[in-house]
Short mmCIF file of C-alpha atoms in Angstrom, two decimals:
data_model
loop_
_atom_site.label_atom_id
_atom_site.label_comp_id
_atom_site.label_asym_id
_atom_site.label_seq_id
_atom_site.Cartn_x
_atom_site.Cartn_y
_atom_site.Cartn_z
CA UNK H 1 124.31 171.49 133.06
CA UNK H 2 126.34 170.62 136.00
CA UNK H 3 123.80 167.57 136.52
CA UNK H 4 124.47 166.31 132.52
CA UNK H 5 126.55 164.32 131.28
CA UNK H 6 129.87 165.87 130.24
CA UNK H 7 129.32 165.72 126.04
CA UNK H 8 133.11 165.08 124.14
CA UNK H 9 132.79 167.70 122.41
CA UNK H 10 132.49 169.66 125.90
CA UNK H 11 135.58 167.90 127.23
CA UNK H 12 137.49 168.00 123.70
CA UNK H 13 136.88 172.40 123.85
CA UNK H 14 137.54 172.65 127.41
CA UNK H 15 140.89 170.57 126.76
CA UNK H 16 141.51 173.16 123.89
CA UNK H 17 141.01 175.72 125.69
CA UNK H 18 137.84 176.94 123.48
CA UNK H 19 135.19 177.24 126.17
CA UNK H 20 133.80 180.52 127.72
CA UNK H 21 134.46 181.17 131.50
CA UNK H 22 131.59 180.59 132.03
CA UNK H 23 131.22 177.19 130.70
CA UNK H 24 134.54 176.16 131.35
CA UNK H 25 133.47 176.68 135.09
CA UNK H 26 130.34 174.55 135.20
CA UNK H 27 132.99 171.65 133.33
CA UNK H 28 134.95 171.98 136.09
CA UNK H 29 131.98 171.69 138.72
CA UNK H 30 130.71 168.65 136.91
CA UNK H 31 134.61 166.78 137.07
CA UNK H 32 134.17 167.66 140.82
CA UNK H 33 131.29 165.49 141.23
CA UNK H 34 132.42 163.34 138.78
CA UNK H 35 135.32 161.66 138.90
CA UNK H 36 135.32 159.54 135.52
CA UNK H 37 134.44 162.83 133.94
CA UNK H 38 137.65 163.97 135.39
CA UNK H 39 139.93 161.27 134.08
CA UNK H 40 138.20 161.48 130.84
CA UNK H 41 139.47 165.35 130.61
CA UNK H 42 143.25 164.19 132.06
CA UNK H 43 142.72 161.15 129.25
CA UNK H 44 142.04 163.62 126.21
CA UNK H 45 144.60 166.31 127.50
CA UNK H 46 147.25 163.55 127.79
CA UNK H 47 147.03 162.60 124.32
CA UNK H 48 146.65 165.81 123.12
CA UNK H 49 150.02 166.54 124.40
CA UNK H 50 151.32 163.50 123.31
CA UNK H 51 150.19 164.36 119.74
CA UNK H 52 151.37 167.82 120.32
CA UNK H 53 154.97 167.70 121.03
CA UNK H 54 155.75 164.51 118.91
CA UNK H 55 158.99 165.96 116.86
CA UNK H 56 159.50 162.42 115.29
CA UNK H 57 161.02 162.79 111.65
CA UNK H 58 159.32 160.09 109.01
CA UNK H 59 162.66 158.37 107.43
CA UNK H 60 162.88 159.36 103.64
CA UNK H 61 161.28 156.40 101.19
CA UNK H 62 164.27 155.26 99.50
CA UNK H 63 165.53 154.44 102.83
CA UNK H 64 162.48 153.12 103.64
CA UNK H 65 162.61 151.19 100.68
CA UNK H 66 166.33 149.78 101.15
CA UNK H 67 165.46 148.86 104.51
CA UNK H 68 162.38 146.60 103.05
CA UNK H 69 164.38 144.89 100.56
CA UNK H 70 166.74 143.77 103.59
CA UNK H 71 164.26 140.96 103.76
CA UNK H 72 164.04 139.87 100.56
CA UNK H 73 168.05 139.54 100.73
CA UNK H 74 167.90 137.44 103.62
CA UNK H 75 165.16 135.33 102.60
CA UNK H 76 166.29 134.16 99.46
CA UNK H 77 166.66 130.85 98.86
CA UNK H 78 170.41 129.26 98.87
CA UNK H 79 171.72 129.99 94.98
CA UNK H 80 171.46 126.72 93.07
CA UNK H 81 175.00 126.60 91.39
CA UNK H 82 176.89 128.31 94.57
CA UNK H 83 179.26 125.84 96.66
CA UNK H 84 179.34 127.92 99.33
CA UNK H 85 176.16 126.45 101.53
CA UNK H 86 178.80 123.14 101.44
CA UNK H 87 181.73 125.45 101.98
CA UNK H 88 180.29 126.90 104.81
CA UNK H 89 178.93 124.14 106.82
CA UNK H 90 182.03 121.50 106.26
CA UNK H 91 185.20 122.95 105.90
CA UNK H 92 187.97 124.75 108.35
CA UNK H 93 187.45 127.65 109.42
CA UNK H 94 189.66 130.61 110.67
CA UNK H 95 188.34 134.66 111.48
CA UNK H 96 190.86 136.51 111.05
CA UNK H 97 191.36 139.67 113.52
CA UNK H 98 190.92 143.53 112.49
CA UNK H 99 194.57 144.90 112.74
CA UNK H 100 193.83 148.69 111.29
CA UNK H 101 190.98 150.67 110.52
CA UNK H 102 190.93 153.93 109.11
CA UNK H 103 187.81 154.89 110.87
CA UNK H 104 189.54 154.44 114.39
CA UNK H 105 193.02 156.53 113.49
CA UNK H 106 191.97 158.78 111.05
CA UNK H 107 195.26 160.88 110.69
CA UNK H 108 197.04 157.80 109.33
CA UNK H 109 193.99 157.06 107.19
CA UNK H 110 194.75 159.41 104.58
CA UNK H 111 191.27 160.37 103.84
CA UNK H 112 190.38 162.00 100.79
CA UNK H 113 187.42 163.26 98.68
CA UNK H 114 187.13 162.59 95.27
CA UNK H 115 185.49 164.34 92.81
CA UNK H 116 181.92 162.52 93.53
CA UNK H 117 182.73 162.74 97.28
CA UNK H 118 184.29 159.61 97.63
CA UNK H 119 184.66 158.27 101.12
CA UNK H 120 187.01 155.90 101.55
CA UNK H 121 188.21 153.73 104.51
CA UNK H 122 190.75 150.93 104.73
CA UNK H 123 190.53 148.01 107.04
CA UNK H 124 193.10 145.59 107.11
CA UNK H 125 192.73 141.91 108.63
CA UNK H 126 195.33 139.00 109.63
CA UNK H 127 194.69 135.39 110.05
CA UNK H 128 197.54 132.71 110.34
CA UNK H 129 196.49 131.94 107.02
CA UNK H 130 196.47 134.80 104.84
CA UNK H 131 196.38 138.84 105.21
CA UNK H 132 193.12 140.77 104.05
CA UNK H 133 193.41 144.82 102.73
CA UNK H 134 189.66 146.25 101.85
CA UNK H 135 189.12 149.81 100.89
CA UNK H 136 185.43 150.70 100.99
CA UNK H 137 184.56 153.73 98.90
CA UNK H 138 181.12 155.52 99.73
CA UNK H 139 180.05 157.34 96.69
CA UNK H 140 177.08 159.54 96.42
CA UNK H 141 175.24 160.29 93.31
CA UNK H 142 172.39 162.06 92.31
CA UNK H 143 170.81 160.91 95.99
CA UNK H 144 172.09 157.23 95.58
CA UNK H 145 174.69 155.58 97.55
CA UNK H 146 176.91 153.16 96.09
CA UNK H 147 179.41 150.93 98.11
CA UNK H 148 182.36 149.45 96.68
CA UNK H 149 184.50 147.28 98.40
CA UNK H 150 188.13 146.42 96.56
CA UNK H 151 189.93 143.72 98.06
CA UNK H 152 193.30 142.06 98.22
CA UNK H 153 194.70 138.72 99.92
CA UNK H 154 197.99 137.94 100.59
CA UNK H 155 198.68 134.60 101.44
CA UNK H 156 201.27 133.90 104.06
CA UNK H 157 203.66 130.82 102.76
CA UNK H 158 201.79 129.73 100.23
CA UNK H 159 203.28 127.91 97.06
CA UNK H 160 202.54 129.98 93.53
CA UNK H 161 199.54 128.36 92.97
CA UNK H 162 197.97 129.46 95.75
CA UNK H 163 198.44 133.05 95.28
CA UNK H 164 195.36 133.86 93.35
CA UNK H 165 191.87 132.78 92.17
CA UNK H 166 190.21 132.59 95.57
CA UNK H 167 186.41 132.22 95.84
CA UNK H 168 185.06 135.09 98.27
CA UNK H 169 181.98 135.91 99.42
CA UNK H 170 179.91 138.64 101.21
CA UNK H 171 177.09 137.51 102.95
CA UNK H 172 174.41 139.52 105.89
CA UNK H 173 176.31 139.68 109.01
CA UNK H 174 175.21 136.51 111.17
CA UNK H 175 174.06 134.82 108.43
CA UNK H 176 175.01 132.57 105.38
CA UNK H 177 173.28 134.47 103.06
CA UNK H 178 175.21 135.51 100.36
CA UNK H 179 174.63 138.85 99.15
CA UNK H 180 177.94 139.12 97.15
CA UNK H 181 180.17 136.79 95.46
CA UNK H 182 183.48 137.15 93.56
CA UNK H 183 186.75 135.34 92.41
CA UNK H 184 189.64 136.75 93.38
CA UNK H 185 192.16 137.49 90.18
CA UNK H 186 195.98 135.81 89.86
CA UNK H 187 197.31 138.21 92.45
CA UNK H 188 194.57 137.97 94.77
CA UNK H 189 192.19 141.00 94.32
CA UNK H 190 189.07 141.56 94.00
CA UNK H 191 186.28 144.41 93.97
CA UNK H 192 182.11 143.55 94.89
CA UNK H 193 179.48 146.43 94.90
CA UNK H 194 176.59 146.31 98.11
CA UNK H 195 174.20 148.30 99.54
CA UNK H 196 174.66 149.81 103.38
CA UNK H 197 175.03 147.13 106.03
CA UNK H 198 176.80 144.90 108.15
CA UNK H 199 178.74 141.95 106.87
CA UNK H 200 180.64 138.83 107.06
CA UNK H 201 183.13 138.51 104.17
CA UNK H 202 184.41 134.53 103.60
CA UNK H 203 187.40 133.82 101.59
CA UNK H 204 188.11 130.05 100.99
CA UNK H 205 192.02 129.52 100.63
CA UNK H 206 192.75 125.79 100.21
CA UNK H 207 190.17 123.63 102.11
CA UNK H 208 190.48 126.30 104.76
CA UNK H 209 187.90 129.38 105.14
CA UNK H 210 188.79 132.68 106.51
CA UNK H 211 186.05 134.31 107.69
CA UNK H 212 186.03 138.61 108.90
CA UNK H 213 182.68 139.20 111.01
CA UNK H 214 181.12 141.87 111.78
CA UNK H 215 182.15 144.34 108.80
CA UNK H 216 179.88 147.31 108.95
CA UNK H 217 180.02 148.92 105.37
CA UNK H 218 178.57 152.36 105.18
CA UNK V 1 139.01 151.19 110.72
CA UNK V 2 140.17 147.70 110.42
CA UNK V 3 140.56 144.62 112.82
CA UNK V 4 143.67 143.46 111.30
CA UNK V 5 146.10 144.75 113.84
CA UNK V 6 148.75 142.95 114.22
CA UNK V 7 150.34 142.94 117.80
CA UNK V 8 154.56 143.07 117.93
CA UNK V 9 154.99 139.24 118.85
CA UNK V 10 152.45 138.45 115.91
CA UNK V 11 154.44 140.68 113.67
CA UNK V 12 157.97 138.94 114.84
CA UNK V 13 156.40 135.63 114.23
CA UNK V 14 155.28 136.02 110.84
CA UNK V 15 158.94 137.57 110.23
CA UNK V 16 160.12 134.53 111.17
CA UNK V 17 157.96 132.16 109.17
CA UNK V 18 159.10 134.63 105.69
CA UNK V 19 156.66 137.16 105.45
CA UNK V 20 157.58 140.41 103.77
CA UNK V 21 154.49 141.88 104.36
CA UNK V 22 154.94 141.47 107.87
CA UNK V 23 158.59 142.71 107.75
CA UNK V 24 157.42 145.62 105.48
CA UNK V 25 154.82 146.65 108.30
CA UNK V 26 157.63 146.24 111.28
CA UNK V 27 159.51 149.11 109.17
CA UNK V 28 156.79 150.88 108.40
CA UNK V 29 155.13 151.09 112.42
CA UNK V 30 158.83 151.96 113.41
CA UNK V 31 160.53 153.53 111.52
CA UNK V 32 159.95 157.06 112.38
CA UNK V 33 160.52 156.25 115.50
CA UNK V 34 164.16 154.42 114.63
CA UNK V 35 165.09 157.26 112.14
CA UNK V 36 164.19 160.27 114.72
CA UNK V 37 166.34 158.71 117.48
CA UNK V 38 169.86 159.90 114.96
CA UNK V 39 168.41 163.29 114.12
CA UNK V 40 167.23 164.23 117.87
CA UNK V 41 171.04 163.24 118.71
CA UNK V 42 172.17 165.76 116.13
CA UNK V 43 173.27 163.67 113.54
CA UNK V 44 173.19 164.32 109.75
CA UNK V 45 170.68 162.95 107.35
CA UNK V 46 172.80 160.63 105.65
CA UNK V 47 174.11 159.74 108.99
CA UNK V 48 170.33 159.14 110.16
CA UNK V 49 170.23 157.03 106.76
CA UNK V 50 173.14 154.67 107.21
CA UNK V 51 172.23 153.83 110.97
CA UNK V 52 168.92 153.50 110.24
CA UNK V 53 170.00 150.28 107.30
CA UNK V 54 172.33 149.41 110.28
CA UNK V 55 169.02 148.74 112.83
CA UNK V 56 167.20 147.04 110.81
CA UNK V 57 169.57 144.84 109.48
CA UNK V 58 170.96 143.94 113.21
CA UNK V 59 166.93 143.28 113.74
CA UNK V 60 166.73 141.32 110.82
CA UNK V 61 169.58 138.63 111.99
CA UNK V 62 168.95 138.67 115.70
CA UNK V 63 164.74 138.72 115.66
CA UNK V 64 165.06 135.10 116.10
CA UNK V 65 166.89 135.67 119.38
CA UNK V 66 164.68 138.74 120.79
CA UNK V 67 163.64 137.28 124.33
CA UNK V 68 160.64 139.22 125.21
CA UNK V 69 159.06 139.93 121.64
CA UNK V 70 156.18 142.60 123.62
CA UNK V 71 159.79 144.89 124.33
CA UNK V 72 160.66 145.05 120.25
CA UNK V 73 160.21 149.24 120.41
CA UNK V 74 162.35 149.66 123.11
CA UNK V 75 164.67 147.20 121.71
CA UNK V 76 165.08 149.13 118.49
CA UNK V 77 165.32 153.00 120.34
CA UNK V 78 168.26 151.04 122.41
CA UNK V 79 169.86 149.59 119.69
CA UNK V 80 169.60 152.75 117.58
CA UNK V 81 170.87 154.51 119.91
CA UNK V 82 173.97 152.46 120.60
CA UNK V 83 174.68 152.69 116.84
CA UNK V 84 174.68 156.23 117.17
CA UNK V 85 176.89 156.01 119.98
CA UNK V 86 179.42 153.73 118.11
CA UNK V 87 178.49 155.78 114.57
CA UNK V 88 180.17 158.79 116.68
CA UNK V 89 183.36 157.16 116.93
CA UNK V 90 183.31 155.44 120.33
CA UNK V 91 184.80 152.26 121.03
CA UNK V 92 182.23 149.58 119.77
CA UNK V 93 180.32 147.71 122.34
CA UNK V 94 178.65 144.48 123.24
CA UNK V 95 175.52 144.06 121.92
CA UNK V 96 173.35 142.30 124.49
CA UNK V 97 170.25 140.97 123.36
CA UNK V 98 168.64 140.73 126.51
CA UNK V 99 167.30 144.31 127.18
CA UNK V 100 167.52 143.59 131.25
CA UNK V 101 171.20 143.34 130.84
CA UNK V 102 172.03 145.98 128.33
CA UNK V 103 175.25 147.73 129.81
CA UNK V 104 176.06 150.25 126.82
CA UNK V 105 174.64 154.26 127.10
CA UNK V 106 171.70 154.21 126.62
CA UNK V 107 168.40 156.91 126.16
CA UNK V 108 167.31 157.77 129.81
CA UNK V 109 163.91 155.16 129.87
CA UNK V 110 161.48 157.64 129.85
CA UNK V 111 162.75 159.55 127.06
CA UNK V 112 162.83 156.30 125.47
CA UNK V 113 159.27 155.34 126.84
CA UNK V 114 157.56 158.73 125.74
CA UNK V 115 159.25 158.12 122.22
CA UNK V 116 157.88 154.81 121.82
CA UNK V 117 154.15 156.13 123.06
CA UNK V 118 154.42 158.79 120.80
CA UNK V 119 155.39 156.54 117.92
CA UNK V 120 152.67 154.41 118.15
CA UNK V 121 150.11 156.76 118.72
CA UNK V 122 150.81 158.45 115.62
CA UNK V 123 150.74 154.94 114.04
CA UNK V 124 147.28 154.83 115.34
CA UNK V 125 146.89 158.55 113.63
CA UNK V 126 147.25 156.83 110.34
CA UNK V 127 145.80 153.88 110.31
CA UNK V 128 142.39 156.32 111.50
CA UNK V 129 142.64 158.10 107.75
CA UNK V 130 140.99 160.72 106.30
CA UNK V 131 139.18 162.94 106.47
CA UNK V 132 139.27 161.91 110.52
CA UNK V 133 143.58 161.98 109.72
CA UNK V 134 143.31 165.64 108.29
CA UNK V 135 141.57 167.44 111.10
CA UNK V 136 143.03 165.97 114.05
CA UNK V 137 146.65 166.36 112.08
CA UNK V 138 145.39 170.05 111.70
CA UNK V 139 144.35 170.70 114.87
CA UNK V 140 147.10 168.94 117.35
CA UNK V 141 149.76 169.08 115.09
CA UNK V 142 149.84 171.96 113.21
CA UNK V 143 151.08 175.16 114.04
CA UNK V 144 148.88 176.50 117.65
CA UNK V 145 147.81 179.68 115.90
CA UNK V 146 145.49 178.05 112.54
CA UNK V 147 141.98 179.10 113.29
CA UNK V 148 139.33 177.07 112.73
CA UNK V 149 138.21 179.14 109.65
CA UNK V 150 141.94 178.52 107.87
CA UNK V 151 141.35 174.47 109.13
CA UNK V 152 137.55 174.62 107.44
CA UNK V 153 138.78 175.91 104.61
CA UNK V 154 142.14 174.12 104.18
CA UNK V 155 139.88 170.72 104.65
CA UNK V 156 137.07 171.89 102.76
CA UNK V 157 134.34 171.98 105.63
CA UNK V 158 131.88 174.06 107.56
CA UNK V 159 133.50 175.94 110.38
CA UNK V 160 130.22 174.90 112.90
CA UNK V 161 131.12 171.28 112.06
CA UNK V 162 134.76 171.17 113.09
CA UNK V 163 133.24 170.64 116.76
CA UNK V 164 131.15 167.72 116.46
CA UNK V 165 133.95 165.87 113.88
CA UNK V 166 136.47 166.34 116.27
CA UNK V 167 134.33 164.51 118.47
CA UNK V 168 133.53 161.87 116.49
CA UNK V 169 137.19 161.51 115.37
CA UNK V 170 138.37 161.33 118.21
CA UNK V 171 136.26 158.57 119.66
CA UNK V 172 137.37 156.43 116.66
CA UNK V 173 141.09 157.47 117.40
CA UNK V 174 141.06 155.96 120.99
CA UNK V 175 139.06 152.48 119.90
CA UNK V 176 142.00 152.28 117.07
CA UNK V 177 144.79 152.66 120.14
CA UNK V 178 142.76 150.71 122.43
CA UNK V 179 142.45 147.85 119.84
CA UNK V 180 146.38 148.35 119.20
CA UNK V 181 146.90 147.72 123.04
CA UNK V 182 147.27 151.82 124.02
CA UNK V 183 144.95 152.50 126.86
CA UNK V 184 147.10 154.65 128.98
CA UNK V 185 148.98 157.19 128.18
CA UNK V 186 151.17 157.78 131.87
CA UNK V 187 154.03 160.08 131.16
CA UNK V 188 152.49 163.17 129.30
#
């Protein structure tokens, strides 16, 4: 035996622990005079352990799902009828600067739970050109989450006109894709709907666009 | 057992050109491994959920940028686990796209390393299949104490065969790693 060839299915049961002493001893005398046989064993132990204690949890498959349809978002082609590609790529542009977020002093927040567990947070943004408030509500039901985000722009010195009926926009964060699009009404508010994610919101006031990176909506 | 592996910098590149199917199978060979990084730090399911969107939509806008496109596994357990960090109500921080000079907390490496191993060997677990899947599933993953008569029955085969099939499934376990670039497996 100890002059054979080490079979798997030896190495596999002495890994496992299945052999008898006895032939667990003349495995070990043949990985003395073999060394491949021996890093064969150490091979198959190795990933046997690696198998073993892999406490990995498989995501759920709506999440799975979501997380596949990312693409599809990002990918589509610019919408036919939208003037925001132009907007984008010619016109001023100002970011306006976070200046309160619920999520950072919650006691101020007022937080609350609605009946379908409503989570809401307010962020509030200022540019020299207008003043952003967004409450995002989180609301779960029957297993789905739904995010709401309800707007309102207040225009610093701005004549009556300009008060209202501003075109805004929601696209993936770091990208001009737009996954969300509204007018804003006479007094300047506005509510979109969009999955989980990161986000730039644009807001075109006047030739001029305001633009909030970086909003992660969750 | 099929030849059409793609390897990570094949899979970022037909990202980049529009490929669902390629994006679909970057979620699919990591996302176990992106979605386990939130639970093992304690968070909540939904929590687990939300950051998990978050990675792959950070992945989604910055692939384009990766720098070394072999590193994308440890790129994802490091970003993952900086949006845990930041979904725990830290202070945000930079997010470096150059893994050499990430300076946010981060999973010690070989925690992060033996994560990444262990994700793609189990990839390699299921693109083997059954019935090869089942028994090595039953006998290195399930619980230590399920004899080989509950495995032979639960899989509907003769006890005196489990021996040789383990063999043989096992040989065609390490040619599907060794064909997805897994020779070695230093750290266990």
């Amino acid at each position: 035996m100890s002059e054979q060839r080490l079979t798997d299915e030896q190495i596999l049961g002495y890994a496992a622990g299945e052999l008898t002493e006895e032939e667990a001893h003349r495995v070990e005398e043949r990985i003395k005079a073999d060394p491949k046989a021996g890093q064969r064993v150490a091979r198959v132990q190795r990933l046997g352990r690696i198998l073993a204690t892999d406490d990995a949890v498989a995501p759920p498959d709506r999440v799975v799902t979501q997380a596949k349809a990312l693409f599809r978002t990002a990918t589509a082609p610019a919408r036919k009828h939208s003037p925001w590609q132009r907007w984008l790529e010619t016109i001023d542009r100002l970011v306006a600067g976070v200046v309160y977020d619920s999520r950072v002093e919650p006691a101020a927040a007022g937080y609350r739970r609605a009946e379908s567990a409503a989570i809401v947070t307010r962020l509030s943004f200022e540019s020299d050109l207008a003043e952003i408030d967004l409450q995002l509500t989180r609301v779960e039901k029957g297993g789905q989450t739904a995010l709401q985000v309800m707007g309102q722009v207040s225009v610093i010195a701005a004549d009556d006109a300009e008060m209202g009926n501003f075109p805004i926009a929601l696209m993936q964060g770091g990208s001009t894709v737009i996954v969300a699009e509204e007018q804003c009404d006479e007094a300047g508010a506005f509510t979109m709907s969009v999955p989980p994610g990161t986000y730039d919101l644009a807001l075109r006031v006047s030739d001029r666009l305001i633009v909030i990176p970086d909003i992660v909506i969750r | 057992m099929g030849s059409n592996y793609q390897s990570d910098p094949a899979l970022i590149e037909a990202c980049l050109r529009g490929e669902q199917s390629a994006w679909n199978e970057m979620i699919d060979r990591y996302g176990r491994l992106v979605y386990s990084v939130p639970r093992r730090c304690g968070l909540s399911e939904t929590d687990a959920d939300d950051i998990f969107q978050n990675v792959f939509a950070i992945a989604l806008r910055r692939l384009e940028q990766l720098q070394d496109h072999t590193r994308l596994s440890a790129w994802l357990v490091t970003t993952t686990h900086r949006e845990c960090w930041r979904h725990g109500g830290r202070k945000p921080l930079e997010v470096d796209l150059d893994e050499r000079e990430i300076r946010a907390d981060e999973p010690p490496s070989d925690l992060a390393e033996k994560w990444e191993l262990q994700s793609v060997v189990r990839r390699g677990l299921e693109r083997l299949g059954d019935p090869c899947k089942a028994l090595l599933e039953a006998l290195f993953l399930k619980p230590a104490d399920l004899g080989y008569e509950e495995i032979a029955r639960q899989l509907d085969i003769k006890v005196g065969s489990i021996g040789p099939t383990r063999a043989r499934c096992f040989r065609k376990f390490e040619a599907i790693l060794r064909e997805m670039g897994i020779d070695e497996f230093e750290g266990f």
